[in-house]
Amino acid sequence: MRILQFGDSVLPVGAFSFSNGLESAVQNGIVSDVESLRRFVRTAVVQAATSDGVGMLEAFRASAAGDPARVERADRAIFNRKLNEEMRTMNVRMGRKMAELAEAVAPSAVVGGWLASIKAGTTPGTYPVGQAVVFSTLGLSERETFAVHQYGVATMMVSSALRLMKLSYLDAQAILFEVNGEAEATFDRVADAGLDDMTAFAPTFDVLAALHVRATVRMFMN
């Protein structure tokens, strides 16, 4: 039940305001149909696993071990790998909202301490680390936490696609089902990685993000 609630696509952390780069991809013709959308979402999900996902797993283990300094190192590792302003903004806004929501709904000393660190400015407060801290206190496993993170990335983009392009909801769900089916194998590939192994090489995403900052028409914040 906790996975269903905190993994819900309508969880009020502001995900509806972001497209994870998809808006710029549609505007510039990189995504124009179902097949190109499928490839774009899959690339984003793989990138999320090898970068944010690795940092999130490190933060989950640190939180479970009661090591806030290690949690903050993972948080900074994720934040520092966001090369563009919009992606940083998305990460920290959703991260703070996650901490505030958890403090109101499922308060604990760990979550309260995490939110206090964000407010004090001692840590950026990225969304994947927020998920890690909250899920570890709820007694969920790191595999479940990773699955929710990956699901969230894919859902954000597919939901955005329905507003950005001509797309059947059936095709959208088919893409989501296909991409989510790869989550377990992806977890097995990154489960033993450390912060030094984080990689987010996807230059097309960075170029699109730079273009989006100067776009004259924007539906989403990134």
Coordinates of N, CA and C in Angstrom, one line a residue:
M1 N 0.8 -1.2 0.0 CA 0.0 0.0 0.0 C 0.9 1.3 0.0
R2 N 2.0 1.2 0.7 CA 2.9 2.4 0.7 C 3.5 2.6 -0.7
I3 N 3.8 1.5 -1.4 CA 4.3 1.7 -2.7 C 3.3 2.3 -3.6
L4 N 2.0 1.9 -3.5 CA 1.0 2.4 -4.3 C 0.8 3.9 -4.0
Q5 N 0.8 4.3 -2.8 CA 0.6 5.7 -2.4 C 1.8 6.6 -2.9
F6 N 3.0 6.2 -2.4 CA 4.1 7.1 -2.7 C 4.7 6.9 -4.1
G7 N 4.2 5.9 -4.8 CA 4.6 5.7 -6.2 C 3.6 6.2 -7.2
D8 N 2.5 6.7 -6.7 CA 1.4 7.2 -7.5 C 1.8 8.4 -8.4
S9 N 1.4 8.3 -9.7 CA 1.8 9.4 -10.6 C 1.2 10.7 -10.2
V10 N 0.1 10.7 -9.4 CA -0.5 12.0 -9.0 C -0.1 12.4 -7.6
L11 N 1.0 11.8 -7.1 CA 1.5 12.2 -5.8 C 1.8 13.7 -5.9
P12 N 1.4 14.5 -5.0 CA 1.5 16.0 -5.1 C 2.9 16.5 -4.8
V13 N 3.9 16.2 -5.7 CA 5.2 16.7 -5.5 C 5.6 17.5 -6.7
G14 N 4.7 17.8 -7.6 CA 4.9 18.7 -8.7 C 5.4 18.1 -10.0
A15 N 5.3 16.7 -10.2 CA 5.8 16.1 -11.4 C 5.1 16.5 -12.6
F16 N 3.8 16.9 -12.5 CA 3.0 17.4 -13.6 C 3.6 18.6 -14.3
S17 N 4.4 19.3 -13.6 CA 5.0 20.6 -14.1 C 6.2 20.3 -15.0
F18 N 6.7 19.1 -15.1 CA 7.9 18.8 -15.8 C 7.7 17.7 -16.8
S19 N 8.5 17.7 -17.8 CA 8.4 16.7 -18.9 C 9.7 15.9 -19.0
N20 N 10.7 16.2 -18.2 CA 12.0 15.5 -18.3 C 12.6 15.6 -19.7
G21 N 12.5 16.8 -20.3 CA 13.2 17.0 -21.6 C 12.3 16.7 -22.8
L22 N 11.2 16.1 -22.6 CA 10.4 15.7 -23.7 C 9.8 16.9 -24.5
E23 N 9.4 17.9 -23.8 CA 8.8 19.1 -24.5 C 9.8 19.6 -25.6
S24 N 11.0 19.8 -25.2 CA 12.0 20.3 -26.2 C 12.2 19.3 -27.3
A25 N 12.2 18.0 -27.0 CA 12.4 16.9 -28.0 C 11.3 17.0 -29.0
V26 N 10.0 17.2 -28.6 CA 8.9 17.3 -29.5 C 9.0 18.6 -30.3
Q27 N 9.3 19.7 -29.7 CA 9.5 21.0 -30.4 C 10.5 20.9 -31.5
N28 N 11.6 20.2 -31.3 CA 12.7 20.1 -32.2 C 12.6 18.9 -33.1
G29 N 11.5 18.2 -33.1 CA 11.3 17.1 -34.1 C 12.0 15.8 -33.8
I30 N 12.7 15.7 -32.6 CA 13.4 14.4 -32.3 C 12.4 13.4 -31.9
V31 N 11.3 13.8 -31.2 CA 10.2 12.9 -30.9 C 9.0 13.3 -31.7
S32 N 8.5 12.5 -32.6 CA 7.4 12.8 -33.5 C 6.3 11.8 -33.6
D33 N 6.6 10.6 -33.1 CA 5.6 9.5 -33.3 C 5.8 8.5 -32.1
V34 N 5.1 7.4 -32.2 CA 5.1 6.4 -31.1 C 6.5 5.8 -31.0
E35 N 7.1 5.4 -32.1 CA 8.4 4.7 -32.0 C 9.5 5.7 -31.5
S36 N 9.6 6.9 -31.9 CA 10.6 7.8 -31.4 C 10.3 8.2 -30.0
L37 N 9.1 8.2 -29.5 CA 8.8 8.4 -28.1 C 9.2 7.2 -27.3
R38 N 9.0 6.0 -27.8 CA 9.5 4.8 -27.1 C 11.0 4.9 -26.9
R39 N 11.7 5.2 -27.9 CA 13.2 5.2 -27.8 C 13.6 6.3 -26.8
F40 N 13.0 7.5 -26.9 CA 13.3 8.6 -26.0 C 13.1 8.3 -24.5
V41 N 11.9 7.7 -24.3 CA 11.6 7.4 -22.9 C 12.6 6.3 -22.4
R42 N 12.8 5.3 -23.2 CA 13.7 4.2 -22.7 C 15.1 4.8 -22.4
T43 N 15.6 5.7 -23.3 CA 16.9 6.3 -23.0 C 16.9 7.1 -21.7
A44 N 15.9 7.8 -21.5 CA 15.8 8.6 -20.2 C 15.7 7.7 -19.0
V45 N 15.0 6.6 -19.1 CA 14.9 5.7 -18.0 C 16.3 5.0 -17.7
V46 N 17.0 4.6 -18.8 CA 18.3 4.0 -18.6 C 19.3 5.0 -18.0
Q47 N 19.2 6.2 -18.5 CA 20.1 7.3 -17.9 C 19.7 7.5 -16.4
A48 N 18.5 7.5 -16.1 CA 18.1 7.7 -14.7 C 18.6 6.6 -13.8
A49 N 18.6 5.4 -14.3 CA 19.1 4.2 -13.5 C 20.6 4.3 -13.2
T50 N 21.4 4.7 -14.2 CA 22.8 4.7 -14.0 C 23.3 6.0 -13.4
S51 N 22.5 6.9 -13.2 CA 22.9 8.2 -12.5 C 22.1 8.4 -11.2
D52 N 20.9 8.9 -11.3 CA 20.1 9.1 -10.1 C 19.8 7.8 -9.4
G53 N 19.6 6.7 -10.1 CA 19.3 5.4 -9.4 C 20.4 5.0 -8.6
V54 N 21.6 5.1 -9.0 CA 22.8 4.7 -8.3 C 22.9 5.5 -7.0
G55 N 22.7 6.8 -7.2 CA 22.8 7.7 -6.0 C 21.7 7.4 -5.0
M56 N 20.5 7.1 -5.5 CA 19.4 6.8 -4.7 C 19.6 5.5 -3.8
L57 N 20.2 4.5 -4.5 CA 20.5 3.3 -3.7 C 21.5 3.5 -2.6
E58 N 22.5 4.4 -2.9 CA 23.5 4.7 -1.9 C 22.8 5.4 -0.8
A59 N 22.0 6.4 -1.1 CA 21.3 7.1 0.0 C 20.3 6.2 0.8
F60 N 19.7 5.3 0.1 CA 18.8 4.4 0.8 C 19.6 3.6 1.9
R61 N 20.7 3.1 1.4 CA 21.6 2.3 2.4 C 22.1 3.1 3.5
A62 N 22.5 4.3 3.2 CA 23.0 5.2 4.2 C 21.9 5.6 5.2
S63 N 20.7 5.9 4.7 CA 19.6 6.2 5.6 C 19.3 5.0 6.5
A64 N 19.2 3.8 5.9 CA 18.9 2.6 6.7 C 20.0 2.4 7.8
A65 N 21.2 2.8 7.5 CA 22.3 2.7 8.4 C 22.4 3.8 9.4
G66 N 21.6 4.8 9.3 CA 21.6 6.0 10.2 C 22.8 6.8 10.0
D67 N 23.2 7.1 8.7 CA 24.4 7.8 8.4 C 24.0 9.0 7.6
P68 N 23.6 10.2 8.2 CA 23.1 11.3 7.4 C 24.2 12.0 6.6
A69 N 25.5 11.9 7.0 CA 26.5 12.5 6.2 C 26.7 11.8 4.9
R70 N 26.6 10.5 4.9 CA 26.6 9.7 3.7 C 25.4 9.9 2.8
V71 N 24.3 10.1 3.4 CA 23.1 10.5 2.6 C 23.3 11.8 1.9
E72 N 23.9 12.8 2.6 CA 24.2 14.1 1.9 C 25.2 14.0 0.8
R73 N 26.2 13.1 1.0 CA 27.2 12.9 -0.1 C 26.5 12.4 -1.4
A74 N 25.6 11.4 -1.2 CA 24.8 10.9 -2.3 C 24.0 12.0 -2.9
D75 N 23.4 12.9 -2.1 CA 22.6 14.0 -2.6 C 23.4 14.9 -3.4
R76 N 24.5 15.3 -3.0 CA 25.4 16.2 -3.7 C 25.9 15.6 -5.0
A77 N 26.1 14.3 -5.0 CA 26.6 13.5 -6.2 C 25.5 13.6 -7.3
I78 N 24.3 13.5 -6.9 CA 23.2 13.6 -7.9 C 23.1 15.0 -8.4
F79 N 23.0 15.9 -7.5 CA 22.9 17.3 -7.9 C 24.0 17.8 -8.8
N80 N 25.2 17.5 -8.5 CA 26.4 17.9 -9.2 C 26.4 17.4 -10.6
R81 N 25.7 16.3 -10.9 CA 25.7 15.7 -12.2 C 24.6 16.2 -13.1
K82 N 23.8 17.2 -12.6 CA 22.8 17.8 -13.4 C 23.5 19.0 -14.1
L83 N 23.7 18.9 -15.4 CA 24.5 19.9 -16.1 C 23.7 21.2 -16.4
N84 N 22.4 21.1 -16.4 CA 21.6 22.3 -16.8 C 20.6 22.7 -15.7
E85 N 20.3 24.0 -15.7 CA 19.5 24.6 -14.6 C 18.1 23.9 -14.4
E86 N 17.5 23.7 -15.5 CA 16.1 23.1 -15.4 C 16.0 21.8 -14.8
M87 N 17.0 20.9 -15.1 CA 17.0 19.6 -14.4 C 17.3 19.7 -13.0
R88 N 18.2 20.6 -12.6 CA 18.5 20.9 -11.2 C 17.2 21.4 -10.5
T89 N 16.5 22.3 -11.1 CA 15.3 22.8 -10.5 C 14.3 21.7 -10.3
M90 N 14.1 20.9 -11.3 CA 13.1 19.8 -11.2 C 13.5 18.9 -10.0
N91 N 14.7 18.6 -9.9 CA 15.2 17.6 -8.9 C 14.9 18.2 -7.5
V92 N 15.3 19.4 -7.2 CA 15.3 19.9 -5.9 C 13.9 20.3 -5.5
R93 N 13.1 20.8 -6.4 CA 11.7 21.2 -6.1 C 10.9 20.0 -5.7
M94 N 11.0 18.9 -6.5 CA 10.3 17.7 -6.2 C 10.8 17.1 -5.0
G95 N 12.1 17.2 -4.8 CA 12.7 16.6 -3.6 C 12.2 17.2 -2.3
R96 N 12.2 18.6 -2.3 CA 11.7 19.3 -1.1 C 10.2 19.0 -0.9
K97 N 9.4 18.9 -1.9 CA 8.0 18.6 -1.8 C 7.8 17.2 -1.2
M98 N 8.7 16.3 -1.6 CA 8.6 14.9 -1.1 C 8.9 14.9 0.4
A99 N 9.9 15.6 0.8 CA 10.2 15.7 2.2 C 9.1 16.3 3.0
E100 N 8.5 17.4 2.5 CA 7.4 18.1 3.2 C 6.2 17.2 3.3
L101 N 5.9 16.5 2.2 CA 4.7 15.6 2.2 C 4.9 14.5 3.3
A102 N 6.1 13.9 3.3 CA 6.4 12.8 4.2 C 6.3 13.3 5.6
E103 N 6.8 14.5 5.9 CA 6.8 15.0 7.2 C 5.4 15.2 7.7
A104 N 4.5 15.5 6.8 CA 3.1 15.7 7.2 C 2.3 14.4 7.3
V105 N 2.6 13.5 6.4 CA 1.9 12.2 6.3 C 2.4 11.1 7.2
A106 N 3.8 11.0 7.2 CA 4.4 9.9 7.9 C 5.7 10.4 8.6
P107 N 5.5 11.3 9.6 CA 6.6 12.0 10.3 C 7.5 11.0 11.0
S108 N 8.8 11.3 11.0 CA 9.8 10.5 11.7 C 11.0 11.4 12.0
A109 N 11.8 11.0 12.9 CA 13.0 11.8 13.2 C 13.9 11.8 12.0
V110 N 14.0 10.8 11.2 CA 14.9 10.7 10.0 C 14.4 11.7 8.9
V111 N 13.1 11.6 8.7 CA 12.5 12.5 7.7 C 12.6 14.0 8.1
G112 N 12.3 14.2 9.4 CA 12.4 15.6 10.0 C 13.8 16.1 9.9
G113 N 14.8 15.3 10.2 CA 16.2 15.7 10.0 C 16.5 16.0 8.6
W114 N 16.0 15.2 7.7 CA 16.3 15.4 6.3 C 15.7 16.8 5.8
L115 N 14.5 17.0 6.1 CA 13.8 18.3 5.7 C 14.5 19.5 6.4
A116 N 15.0 19.3 7.6 CA 15.7 20.4 8.3 C 17.0 20.7 7.5
S117 N 17.7 19.7 7.1 CA 19.0 19.9 6.3 C 18.7 20.6 5.0
I118 N 17.6 20.3 4.3 CA 17.2 21.0 3.1 C 17.0 22.5 3.4
K119 N 16.2 22.7 4.4 CA 15.8 24.1 4.7 C 17.0 24.9 5.2
A120 N 18.0 24.3 5.8 CA 19.2 24.9 6.3 C 20.2 25.2 5.1
G121 N 20.0 24.5 4.0 CA 20.8 24.7 2.8 C 22.1 23.8 2.9
T122 N 22.2 22.9 3.8 CA 23.4 22.0 3.9 C 23.4 20.9 2.9
T123 N 22.3 20.7 2.3 CA 22.2 19.6 1.2 C 21.2 20.1 0.2
P124 N 21.3 19.7 -1.1 CA 20.4 20.2 -2.1 C 19.0 19.7 -1.9
G125 N 18.8 18.4 -1.5 CA 17.5 17.8 -1.4 C 16.9 17.3 -2.7
T126 N 17.7 16.5 -3.4 CA 17.2 16.0 -4.7 C 16.1 14.9 -4.5
Y127 N 15.3 14.8 -5.5 CA 14.1 13.9 -5.4 C 14.5 12.4 -5.2
P128 N 15.4 11.9 -5.9 CA 15.8 10.5 -5.7 C 16.2 10.2 -4.3
V129 N 17.0 11.1 -3.7 CA 17.4 10.9 -2.3 C 16.2 11.1 -1.3
G130 N 15.3 12.0 -1.7 CA 14.1 12.1 -0.8 C 13.3 10.8 -0.8
Q131 N 13.2 10.2 -2.0 CA 12.5 8.9 -2.1 C 13.3 7.9 -1.2
A132 N 14.6 7.9 -1.3 CA 15.4 6.9 -0.6 C 15.2 7.1 0.9
V133 N 15.2 8.3 1.4 CA 15.0 8.5 2.8 C 13.6 8.1 3.3
V134 N 12.6 8.5 2.6 CA 11.3 8.2 2.9 C 11.0 6.8 2.9
F135 N 11.4 6.1 1.8 CA 11.1 4.7 1.6 C 11.8 3.8 2.6
S136 N 13.0 4.2 3.0 CA 13.7 3.4 4.0 C 13.1 3.5 5.3
T137 N 12.5 4.7 5.7 CA 11.8 4.8 7.0 C 10.5 4.1 7.0
L138 N 9.9 3.9 5.8 CA 8.6 3.2 5.7 C 8.8 1.7 5.7
G139 N 10.0 1.2 5.7 CA 10.3 -0.2 5.8 C 10.3 -0.9 4.4
L140 N 10.3 -0.2 3.3 CA 10.4 -0.8 2.0 C 11.8 -1.2 1.6
S141 N 11.9 -2.0 0.6 CA 13.3 -2.5 0.2 C 13.9 -1.5 -0.8
E142 N 15.2 -1.7 -1.0 CA 15.9 -0.8 -2.0 C 15.4 -1.2 -3.4
R143 N 15.1 -2.5 -3.6 CA 14.6 -2.9 -4.9 C 13.2 -2.2 -5.2
E144 N 12.4 -2.2 -4.2 CA 11.1 -1.5 -4.4 C 11.2 0.0 -4.6
T145 N 12.2 0.6 -3.9 CA 12.4 2.0 -4.0 C 12.9 2.3 -5.4
F146 N 13.8 1.5 -5.9 CA 14.3 1.7 -7.3 C 13.2 1.6 -8.3
A147 N 12.3 0.6 -8.1 CA 11.2 0.4 -9.0 C 10.3 1.6 -9.1
V148 N 10.0 2.2 -7.9 CA 9.2 3.4 -7.9 C 9.8 4.5 -8.6
H149 N 11.1 4.7 -8.4 CA 11.9 5.8 -9.1 C 11.8 5.6 -10.6
Q150 N 12.1 4.4 -11.1 CA 12.1 4.2 -12.5 C 10.7 4.4 -13.1
Y151 N 9.7 3.9 -12.4 CA 8.3 4.1 -12.8 C 8.0 5.5 -12.9
G152 N 8.4 6.3 -12.0 CA 8.1 7.7 -11.9 C 8.7 8.5 -13.1
V153 N 9.9 8.1 -13.5 CA 10.6 8.8 -14.7 C 9.8 8.5 -15.9
A154 N 9.4 7.2 -16.1 CA 8.7 6.9 -17.3 C 7.3 7.5 -17.3
T155 N 6.6 7.4 -16.2 CA 5.2 8.0 -16.1 C 5.2 9.5 -16.4
M156 N 6.2 10.2 -15.8 CA 6.2 11.6 -16.1 C 6.3 11.9 -17.6
M157 N 7.1 11.2 -18.3 CA 7.3 11.5 -19.7 C 6.1 11.0 -20.5
V158 N 5.6 9.9 -20.3 CA 4.4 9.4 -21.0 C 3.2 10.3 -20.8
S159 N 3.0 10.7 -19.6 CA 1.9 11.6 -19.3 C 2.1 13.0 -20.0
S160 N 3.3 13.4 -20.0 CA 3.6 14.7 -20.7 C 3.3 14.5 -22.2
A161 N 3.7 13.4 -22.8 CA 3.5 13.1 -24.2 C 2.1 13.2 -24.6
L162 N 1.2 12.8 -23.7 CA -0.3 12.9 -24.0 C -0.7 14.4 -24.2
R163 N 0.0 15.3 -23.6 CA -0.3 16.7 -23.7 C 0.5 17.4 -24.8
L164 N 1.5 16.8 -25.3 CA 2.5 17.4 -26.2 C 2.3 17.0 -27.6
M165 N 1.7 15.8 -27.9 CA 1.7 15.3 -29.2 C 0.5 14.5 -29.4
K166 N 0.2 14.2 -30.7 CA -1.0 13.3 -31.0 C -0.6 11.9 -30.7
L167 N -1.2 11.4 -29.6 CA -0.8 10.1 -29.1 C -2.0 9.4 -28.4
S168 N -2.3 8.2 -28.8 CA -3.4 7.4 -28.2 C -3.0 7.0 -26.8
Y169 N -3.9 7.0 -25.9 CA -3.6 6.6 -24.5 C -3.3 5.1 -24.5
L170 N -3.7 4.3 -25.5 CA -3.4 2.9 -25.6 C -1.9 2.8 -25.9
D171 N -1.4 3.6 -26.8 CA 0.0 3.5 -27.1 C 0.8 4.0 -26.0
A172 N 0.4 5.0 -25.2 CA 1.1 5.5 -24.1 C 1.2 4.4 -23.0
Q173 N 0.2 3.7 -22.8 CA 0.2 2.6 -21.8 C 1.1 1.4 -22.3
A174 N 1.1 1.2 -23.6 CA 1.9 0.1 -24.1 C 3.4 0.4 -23.9
I175 N 3.8 1.7 -24.1 CA 5.2 2.1 -23.9 C 5.5 2.0 -22.4
L176 N 4.6 2.4 -21.6 CA 4.9 2.3 -20.1 C 5.1 0.9 -19.7
F177 N 4.2 0.0 -20.2 CA 4.3 -1.4 -19.8 C 5.6 -2.0 -20.3
E178 N 6.0 -1.7 -21.5 CA 7.3 -2.2 -22.0 C 8.5 -1.7 -21.3
V179 N 8.6 -0.4 -21.1 CA 9.7 0.2 -20.4 C 9.8 -0.3 -18.9
N180 N 8.7 -0.4 -18.2 CA 8.7 -0.8 -16.9 C 9.1 -2.3 -16.7
G181 N 8.9 -3.1 -17.8 CA 9.3 -4.5 -17.8 C 10.8 -4.7 -17.7
E182 N 11.5 -3.6 -17.9 CA 13.0 -3.8 -17.9 C 13.6 -3.3 -16.6
A183 N 12.8 -2.9 -15.6 CA 13.3 -2.3 -14.4 C 14.1 -3.3 -13.5
E184 N 13.6 -4.5 -13.4 CA 14.2 -5.5 -12.6 C 15.6 -5.8 -13.1
A185 N 15.8 -6.1 -14.4 CA 17.1 -6.3 -15.0 C 18.0 -5.1 -14.8
T186 N 17.4 -3.9 -14.9 CA 18.3 -2.7 -14.8 C 18.8 -2.6 -13.3
F187 N 17.9 -2.9 -12.4 CA 18.3 -2.9 -11.0 C 19.5 -3.8 -10.8
D188 N 19.4 -5.0 -11.3 CA 20.5 -6.0 -11.1 C 21.8 -5.5 -11.7
R189 N 21.7 -4.7 -12.7 CA 23.0 -4.1 -13.4 C 23.6 -3.0 -12.5
V190 N 22.8 -2.3 -11.8 CA 23.4 -1.1 -11.1 C 23.4 -1.3 -9.6
A191 N 22.9 -2.4 -9.1 CA 22.8 -2.6 -7.6 C 24.1 -2.5 -6.9
D192 N 25.2 -2.9 -7.5 CA 26.5 -3.0 -6.9 C 27.4 -1.8 -7.2
A193 N 26.8 -0.8 -7.9 CA 27.6 0.4 -8.3 C 27.7 1.4 -7.2
G194 N 28.7 2.2 -7.1 CA 28.9 3.2 -6.1 C 28.8 4.6 -6.8
L195 N 29.0 5.6 -5.9 CA 28.9 7.0 -6.5 C 29.9 7.3 -7.6
D196 N 31.1 6.7 -7.5 CA 32.1 6.9 -8.5 C 31.7 6.3 -9.9
D197 N 30.7 5.3 -9.8 CA 30.3 4.6 -11.0 C 29.1 5.3 -11.7
M198 N 28.6 6.4 -11.1 CA 27.5 7.1 -11.7 C 27.8 7.7 -13.1
T199 N 26.9 7.5 -14.0 CA 27.1 8.0 -15.4 C 25.8 8.4 -16.0
A200 N 25.9 9.6 -16.6 CA 24.6 10.2 -17.2 C 24.9 10.7 -18.6
F201 N 25.7 10.0 -19.4 CA 26.1 10.4 -20.7 C 24.9 10.3 -21.7
A202 N 24.3 11.4 -22.0 CA 23.2 11.5 -23.0 C 23.2 12.9 -23.5
P203 N 24.2 13.3 -24.4 CA 24.3 14.7 -24.8 C 23.1 15.3 -25.4
T204 N 22.3 14.5 -26.1 CA 21.1 15.0 -26.8 C 20.2 15.7 -25.7
F205 N 20.1 15.0 -24.6 CA 19.3 15.5 -23.5 C 19.8 16.9 -23.0
D206 N 21.1 17.0 -22.9 CA 21.7 18.3 -22.4 C 21.5 19.4 -23.4
V207 N 21.6 19.1 -24.7 CA 21.4 20.1 -25.7 C 19.9 20.5 -25.7
L208 N 19.0 19.6 -25.7 CA 17.6 19.9 -25.6 C 17.2 20.8 -24.4
A209 N 17.8 20.5 -23.3 CA 17.6 21.2 -22.1 C 18.0 22.7 -22.3
A210 N 19.2 22.8 -22.9 CA 19.7 24.2 -23.1 C 18.8 25.0 -24.1
L211 N 18.2 24.3 -25.1 CA 17.3 24.9 -26.0 C 16.0 25.3 -25.3
H212 N 15.6 24.5 -24.4 CA 14.3 24.7 -23.7 C 14.3 26.0 -22.9
V213 N 15.5 26.3 -22.3 CA 15.6 27.5 -21.5 C 15.2 28.7 -22.2
R214 N 15.5 28.8 -23.5 CA 15.2 29.9 -24.3 C 14.0 29.8 -25.2
A215 N 13.2 28.7 -25.0 CA 12.1 28.5 -25.9 C 11.0 29.6 -25.6
T216 N 10.4 30.1 -26.6 CA 9.3 31.1 -26.4 C 8.0 30.6 -26.0
V217 N 7.7 29.3 -26.3 CA 6.5 28.7 -25.9 C 6.8 27.4 -25.0
R218 N 6.3 27.4 -23.8 CA 6.6 26.3 -22.9 C 5.4 25.9 -22.1
M219 N 5.1 24.7 -22.1 CA 4.0 24.1 -21.3 C 4.6 23.6 -20.0
F220 N 5.8 23.1 -20.0 CA 6.4 22.5 -18.9 C 7.7 23.4 -18.4
M221 N 8.1 23.1 -17.1 CA 9.2 23.9 -16.6 C 10.5 23.4 -17.1
N222 N 10.5 22.2 -17.6 CA 11.8 21.7 -18.2 C 11.4 20.7 -19.4

